[in-house]
PDB file of C-alpha atoms and ligand atoms in Angstrom:
ATOM      1  CA  UNK A 201      98.233  90.844  71.669  1.00 79.00           C
ATOM      2  CA  UNK A 202      99.304  94.332  70.703  1.00 83.00           C
ATOM      3  CA  UNK A 203     103.056  94.464  70.228  1.00 95.00           C
ATOM      4  CA  UNK A 204     104.192  97.808  71.721  1.00 98.00           C
ATOM      5  CA  UNK A 205     107.656  99.176  72.151  1.00 98.00           C
ATOM      6  CA  UNK A 206     109.424 102.172  73.587  1.00 98.00           C
ATOM      7  CA  UNK A 207     112.325 103.922  71.857  1.00 98.00           C
ATOM      8  CA  UNK A 208     113.945 106.098  74.536  1.00 98.00           C
ATOM      9  CA  UNK A 209     116.518 108.770  74.220  1.00 97.00           C
ATOM     10  CA  UNK A 210     117.731 112.360  74.850  1.00 96.00           C
ATOM     11  CA  UNK A 211     117.303 113.379  71.195  1.00 97.00           C
ATOM     12  CA  UNK A 212     119.425 116.567  71.616  1.00 96.00           C
ATOM     13  CA  UNK A 213     118.659 117.016  68.690  1.00 97.00           C
ATOM     14  CA  UNK A 214     117.025 114.138  66.835  1.00 98.00           C
ATOM     15  CA  UNK A 215     119.088 113.002  63.858  1.00 98.00           C
ATOM     16  CA  UNK A 216     118.346 111.111  60.624  1.00 98.00           C
ATOM     17  CA  UNK A 217     119.868 108.093  62.334  1.00 97.00           C
ATOM     18  CA  UNK A 218     117.239 108.320  65.086  1.00 98.00           C
ATOM     19  CA  UNK A 219     114.552 108.798  62.584  1.00 98.00           C
ATOM     20  CA  UNK A 220     115.588 105.788  60.701  1.00 98.00           C
ATOM     21  CA  UNK A 221     115.314 103.653  63.854  1.00 98.00           C
ATOM     22  CA  UNK A 222     111.949 105.105  64.586  1.00 98.00           C
ATOM     23  CA  UNK A 223     110.638 104.453  61.150  1.00 98.00           C
ATOM     24  CA  UNK A 224     112.014 100.884  60.883  1.00 98.00           C
ATOM     25  CA  UNK A 225     110.842 100.011  64.429  1.00 98.00           C
ATOM     26  CA  UNK A 226     107.405 101.307  63.676  1.00 98.00           C
ATOM     27  CA  UNK A 227     107.182  98.855  60.820  1.00 98.00           C
ATOM     28  CA  UNK A 228     107.739  95.827  62.953  1.00 97.00           C
ATOM     29  CA  UNK A 229     105.574  96.689  66.081  1.00 98.00           C
ATOM     30  CA  UNK A 230     101.879  97.728  66.313  1.00 98.00           C
ATOM     31  CA  UNK A 231     102.704 100.724  68.360  1.00 98.00           C
ATOM     32  CA  UNK A 232     105.901 102.620  69.029  1.00 98.00           C
ATOM     33  CA  UNK A 233     106.378 105.262  71.714  1.00 98.00           C
ATOM     34  CA  UNK A 234     109.306 107.554  71.354  1.00 98.00           C
ATOM     35  CA  UNK A 235     110.154 108.526  74.882  1.00 98.00           C
ATOM     36  CA  UNK A 236     112.230 111.709  75.588  1.00 97.00           C
ATOM     37  CA  UNK A 237     114.170 111.691  78.777  1.00 95.00           C
ATOM     38  CA  UNK A 238     113.261 114.745  80.829  1.00 90.00           C
ATOM     39  CA  UNK A 239     116.246 115.042  83.090  1.00 85.00           C
ATOM     40  CA  UNK A 240     116.580 118.421  84.763  1.00 80.00           C
ATOM     41  CA  UNK A 241     120.020 117.467  86.035  1.00 82.00           C
ATOM     42  CA  UNK A 242     121.433 116.977  82.533  1.00 81.00           C
ATOM     43  CA  UNK A 243     122.150 120.123  80.607  1.00 82.00           C
ATOM     44  CA  UNK A 244     121.019 119.697  77.065  1.00 83.00           C
ATOM     45  CA  UNK A 245     121.269 122.196  74.151  1.00 92.00           C
ATOM     46  CA  UNK A 246     117.657 121.925  73.256  1.00 95.00           C
ATOM     47  CA  UNK A 247     115.073 122.300  75.953  1.00 93.00           C
ATOM     48  CA  UNK A 248     112.853 119.355  76.837  1.00 91.00           C
ATOM     49  CA  UNK A 249     109.883 120.936  74.969  1.00 94.00           C
ATOM     50  CA  UNK A 250     111.993 121.706  71.921  1.00 96.00           C
ATOM     51  CA  UNK A 251     113.158 118.041  71.708  1.00 96.00           C
ATOM     52  CA  UNK A 252     109.674 116.861  72.147  1.00 97.00           C
ATOM     53  CA  UNK A 253     108.247 119.256  69.565  1.00 98.00           C
ATOM     54  CA  UNK A 254     110.888 118.280  66.964  1.00 98.00           C
ATOM     55  CA  UNK A 255     110.041 114.572  67.450  1.00 98.00           C
ATOM     56  CA  UNK A 256     106.353 115.285  67.185  1.00 98.00           C
ATOM     57  CA  UNK A 257     107.023 117.104  63.875  1.00 98.00           C
ATOM     58  CA  UNK A 258     108.925 114.310  62.164  1.00 98.00           C
ATOM     59  CA  UNK A 259     106.590 111.638  63.429  1.00 98.00           C
ATOM     60  CA  UNK A 260     103.475 113.254  62.303  1.00 98.00           C
ATOM     61  CA  UNK A 261     103.178 111.092  59.272  1.00 97.00           C
ATOM     62  CA  UNK A 262     103.673 107.797  61.133  1.00 98.00           C
ATOM     63  CA  UNK A 263     100.222 106.747  62.468  1.00 97.00           C
ATOM     64  CA  UNK A 264     101.342 104.122  64.998  1.00 98.00           C
ATOM     65  CA  UNK A 265     104.023 106.357  66.620  1.00 98.00           C
ATOM     66  CA  UNK A 266     103.418 108.723  69.611  1.00 98.00           C
ATOM     67  CA  UNK A 267     105.870 110.926  71.439  1.00 98.00           C
ATOM     68  CA  UNK A 268     106.040 110.889  75.210  1.00 98.00           C
ATOM     69  CA  UNK A 269     108.476 111.883  77.940  1.00 96.00           C
ATOM     70  CA  UNK A 270     109.731 110.142  81.062  1.00 96.00           C
ATOM     71  CA  UNK A 271     111.551 110.966  84.189  1.00 94.00           C
ATOM     72  CA  UNK A 272     113.355 108.549  86.534  1.00 95.00           C
ATOM     73  CA  UNK A 273     113.978 104.849  85.549  1.00 97.00           C
ATOM     74  CA  UNK A 274     113.206 103.637  82.099  1.00 98.00           C
ATOM     75  CA  UNK A 275     111.989 100.296  83.294  1.00 98.00           C
ATOM     76  CA  UNK A 276     109.559 102.011  85.694  1.00 98.00           C
ATOM     77  CA  UNK A 277     108.256 104.110  82.791  1.00 98.00           C
ATOM     78  CA  UNK A 278     107.878 101.038  80.586  1.00 98.00           C
ATOM     79  CA  UNK A 279     106.115  99.054  83.207  1.00 98.00           C
ATOM     80  CA  UNK A 280     103.674 101.898  83.874  1.00 98.00           C
ATOM     81  CA  UNK A 281     102.995 101.953  80.253  1.00 97.00           C
ATOM     82  CA  UNK A 282     102.451  98.266  80.157  1.00 97.00           C
ATOM     83  CA  UNK A 283     105.169  97.821  77.481  1.00 98.00           C
ATOM     84  CA  UNK A 284     107.704  95.130  77.759  1.00 97.00           C
ATOM     85  CA  UNK A 285     109.922  96.025  74.749  1.00 98.00           C
ATOM     86  CA  UNK A 286     112.595  98.639  74.703  1.00 98.00           C
ATOM     87  CA  UNK A 287     114.252  99.437  71.432  1.00 98.00           C
ATOM     88  CA  UNK A 288     117.801 100.745  71.163  1.00 97.00           C
ATOM     89  CA  UNK A 289     119.784 101.663  68.061  1.00 96.00           C
ATOM     90  CA  UNK A 290     123.384 100.424  67.685  1.00 95.00           C
ATOM     91  CA  UNK A 291     125.903 102.119  65.502  1.00 91.00           C
ATOM     92  CA  UNK A 292     129.280 100.759  66.258  1.00 82.00           C
ATOM     93  CA  UNK A 293     131.078  98.516  68.587  1.00 80.00           C
ATOM     94  CA  UNK A 294     131.754 101.628  70.673  1.00 79.00           C
ATOM     95  CA  UNK A 295     128.084 101.859  71.410  1.00 87.00           C
ATOM     96  CA  UNK A 296     127.841  98.230  72.473  1.00 91.00           C
ATOM     97  CA  UNK A 297     129.616  98.291  75.749  1.00 92.00           C
ATOM     98  CA  UNK A 298     127.476 100.938  77.427  1.00 94.00           C
ATOM     99  CA  UNK A 299     124.249  99.657  75.854  1.00 95.00           C
ATOM    100  CA  UNK A 300     125.140  96.170  77.074  1.00 95.00           C
ATOM    101  CA  UNK A 301     125.554  97.465  80.533  1.00 96.00           C
ATOM    102  CA  UNK A 302     122.399  99.462  80.505  1.00 97.00           C
ATOM    103  CA  UNK A 303     120.451  96.451  79.115  1.00 98.00           C
ATOM    104  CA  UNK A 304     121.825  94.244  81.813  1.00 98.00           C
ATOM    105  CA  UNK A 305     121.081  96.779  84.522  1.00 98.00           C
ATOM    106  CA  UNK A 306     117.476  97.205  83.191  1.00 98.00           C
ATOM    107  CA  UNK A 307     117.087  93.409  83.143  1.00 98.00           C
ATOM    108  CA  UNK A 308     118.087  93.263  86.896  1.00 98.00           C
ATOM    109  CA  UNK A 309     115.734  96.083  87.689  1.00 98.00           C
ATOM    110  CA  UNK A 310     112.873  94.556  85.929  1.00 98.00           C
ATOM    111  CA  UNK A 311     113.232  91.126  84.298  1.00 98.00           C
ATOM    112  CA  UNK A 312     109.904  91.497  82.402  1.00 97.00           C
ATOM    113  CA  UNK A 313     111.317  94.275  80.249  1.00 98.00           C
ATOM    114  CA  UNK A 314     113.344  93.159  77.221  1.00 98.00           C
ATOM    115  CA  UNK A 315     115.860  95.437  75.339  1.00 98.00           C
ATOM    116  CA  UNK A 316     116.085  94.804  71.609  1.00 98.00           C
ATOM    117  CA  UNK A 317     118.812  96.247  69.494  1.00 97.00           C
ATOM    118  CA  UNK A 318     118.338  97.517  65.956  1.00 97.00           C
ATOM    119  CA  UNK A 319     121.380  97.960  63.808  1.00 95.00           C
ATOM    120  CA  UNK A 320     121.822 101.422  62.264  1.00 94.00           C
ATOM    121  CA  UNK A 321     121.378 101.894  58.636  1.00 94.00           C
ATOM    122  CA  UNK A 322     125.013 102.016  57.343  1.00 93.00           C
ATOM    123  CA  UNK A 323     124.271 105.400  55.742  1.00 94.00           C
ATOM    124  CA  UNK A 324     123.867 106.873  59.293  1.00 94.00           C
ATOM    125  CA  UNK A 325     126.524 104.921  61.228  1.00 93.00           C
ATOM    126  CA  UNK A 326     128.602 108.074  61.598  1.00 93.00           C
ATOM    127  CA  UNK A 327     125.940 110.196  63.048  1.00 95.00           C
ATOM    128  CA  UNK A 328     125.264 111.278  66.576  1.00 95.00           C
ATOM    129  CA  UNK A 329     123.597 114.284  68.213  1.00 96.00           C
ATOM    130  CA  UNK A 330     127.041 115.467  69.457  1.00 95.00           C
ATOM    131  CA  UNK A 331     128.415 115.343  65.889  1.00 96.00           C
ATOM    132  CA  UNK A 332     125.493 117.375  64.552  1.00 97.00           C
ATOM    133  CA  UNK A 333     126.117 120.059  67.262  1.00 96.00           C
ATOM    134  CA  UNK A 334     129.858 120.070  66.614  1.00 95.00           C
ATOM    135  CA  UNK A 335     129.618 120.444  62.849  1.00 97.00           C
ATOM    136  CA  UNK A 336     126.836 122.969  62.994  1.00 96.00           C
ATOM    137  CA  UNK A 337     128.611 125.053  65.565  1.00 94.00           C
ATOM    138  CA  UNK A 338     131.523 125.277  63.234  1.00 95.00           C
ATOM    139  CA  UNK A 339     129.266 126.310  60.307  1.00 94.00           C
ATOM    140  CA  UNK A 340     129.532 122.925  58.584  1.00 97.00           C
ATOM    141  CA  UNK A 341     126.693 121.509  56.510  1.00 97.00           C
ATOM    142  CA  UNK A 342     124.313 119.261  58.583  1.00 97.00           C
ATOM    143  CA  UNK A 343     121.661 118.900  55.916  1.00 97.00           C
ATOM    144  CA  UNK A 344     122.577 115.084  55.359  1.00 97.00           C
ATOM    145  CA  UNK A 345     122.416 114.571  59.243  1.00 98.00           C
ATOM    146  CA  UNK A 346     119.020 115.879  60.352  1.00 98.00           C
ATOM    147  CA  UNK A 347     115.436 115.704  59.043  1.00 98.00           C
ATOM    148  CA  UNK A 348     114.966 118.348  56.406  1.00 98.00           C
ATOM    149  CA  UNK A 349     111.975 119.907  58.248  1.00 97.00           C
ATOM    150  CA  UNK A 350     114.122 120.467  61.386  1.00 98.00           C
ATOM    151  CA  UNK A 351     117.266 121.812  59.592  1.00 98.00           C
ATOM    152  CA  UNK A 352     116.498 125.415  60.041  1.00 97.00           C
ATOM    153  CA  UNK A 353     115.361 125.075  63.655  1.00 96.00           C
ATOM    154  CA  UNK A 354     118.469 123.180  64.543  1.00 97.00           C
ATOM    155  CA  UNK A 355     120.884 125.498  62.714  1.00 97.00           C
ATOM    156  CA  UNK A 356     119.280 128.628  64.139  1.00 95.00           C
ATOM    157  CA  UNK A 357     119.399 127.253  67.713  1.00 95.00           C
ATOM    158  CA  UNK A 358     123.149 126.324  67.363  1.00 93.00           C
ATOM    159  CA  UNK A 359     123.914 129.760  65.873  1.00 89.00           C
ATOM    160  CA  UNK A 360     122.144 131.579  68.681  1.00 90.00           C
ATOM    161  CA  UNK A 361     124.082 129.515  71.208  1.00 86.00           C
ATOM    162  CA  UNK A 362     127.348 130.418  69.415  1.00 84.00           C
ATOM    163  CA  UNK A 363     126.434 133.997  69.705  1.00 82.00           C
ATOM    164  CA  UNK A 364     126.002 133.636  73.463  1.00 77.00           C
ATOM    165  CA  UNK A 365     122.275 133.073  73.322  1.00 65.00           C
TER     166      UNK A 365
HETATM  167  O1  PNS B 262     119.965 109.241  73.804  1.00 85.05           O
HETATM  168  P1  PNS B 262     120.681 108.736  75.029  1.00 85.05           P
HETATM  169  O2  PNS B 262     121.232 109.876  75.892  1.00 85.05           O
HETATM  170  O3  PNS B 262     121.743 107.755  74.713  1.00 85.05           O
HETATM  171  O4  PNS B 262     119.543 108.027  75.860  1.00 85.05           O
HETATM  172  C1  PNS B 262     119.905 107.409  77.075  1.00 85.05           C
HETATM  173  C2  PNS B 262     118.690 106.878  77.882  1.00 85.05           C
HETATM  174  C3  PNS B 262     117.711 108.097  78.036  1.00 85.05           C
HETATM  175  C4  PNS B 262     117.994 105.841  77.102  1.00 85.05           C
HETATM  176  C5  PNS B 262     119.196 106.438  79.288  1.00 85.05           C
HETATM  177  O5  PNS B 262     119.943 107.454  79.827  1.00 85.05           O
HETATM  178  C6  PNS B 262     118.072 106.036  80.205  1.00 85.05           C
HETATM  179  O6  PNS B 262     117.447 105.107  80.131  1.00 85.05           O
HETATM  180  N1  PNS B 262     117.945 106.914  81.337  1.00 85.05           N
HETATM  181  C7  PNS B 262     116.911 106.736  82.340  1.00 85.05           C
HETATM  182  C8  PNS B 262     117.555 106.362  83.651  1.00 85.05           C
HETATM  183  C9  PNS B 262     117.655 104.834  83.903  1.00 85.05           C
HETATM  184  O7  PNS B 262     116.666 104.080  83.729  1.00 85.05           O
HETATM  185  N2  PNS B 262     118.822 104.412  84.171  1.00 85.05           N
HETATM  186  C10 PNS B 262     119.071 103.009  84.435  1.00 85.05           C
HETATM  187  C11 PNS B 262     119.731 102.370  83.189  1.00 85.05           C
HETATM  188  S1  PNS B 262     121.539 102.365  83.380  1.00 85.05           S
END
């Protein structure tokens, strides 16, 4: 049996915390799909294509990882991909309540799908996409928060946004 898993998220933008979960998950499954939520109703800073391309870039060196997108219910997407495992990262107790609720809803919607939680690396416990956007928009240093190959793209995008772009 091939052990496949899906790591879903908005990734607006992807952080070193996300990348750490991607890398560690890819080491314990045969194949990992990083799935970007394409939700036209949610306003993100980075376009769907930009978020997808950033993930492609940082996972290029991980042979058993691919990047995909999904719309609609996560369990429907997982089921269509014949994948039973969803991986979620947990940073703090504050994450737990909402993740617990989502996992229970997903369990109700499709009992075949299992949500597995992976604890953050303590080095990244303070990180989130929102924190990255907040710090960068105030000209703070985000180099310890995002993958180095994305640093410039992310800083430029946030600067452009600040300048009304
Ligand atoms: O990175 P995020 O924004 O925390 O990711 C949240 C995500 C994309 C995993 C979650 O919003 C999701 O699964 N959305 C798809 C819609 C869905 O299945 N909702 C039912 C579960 S409550």
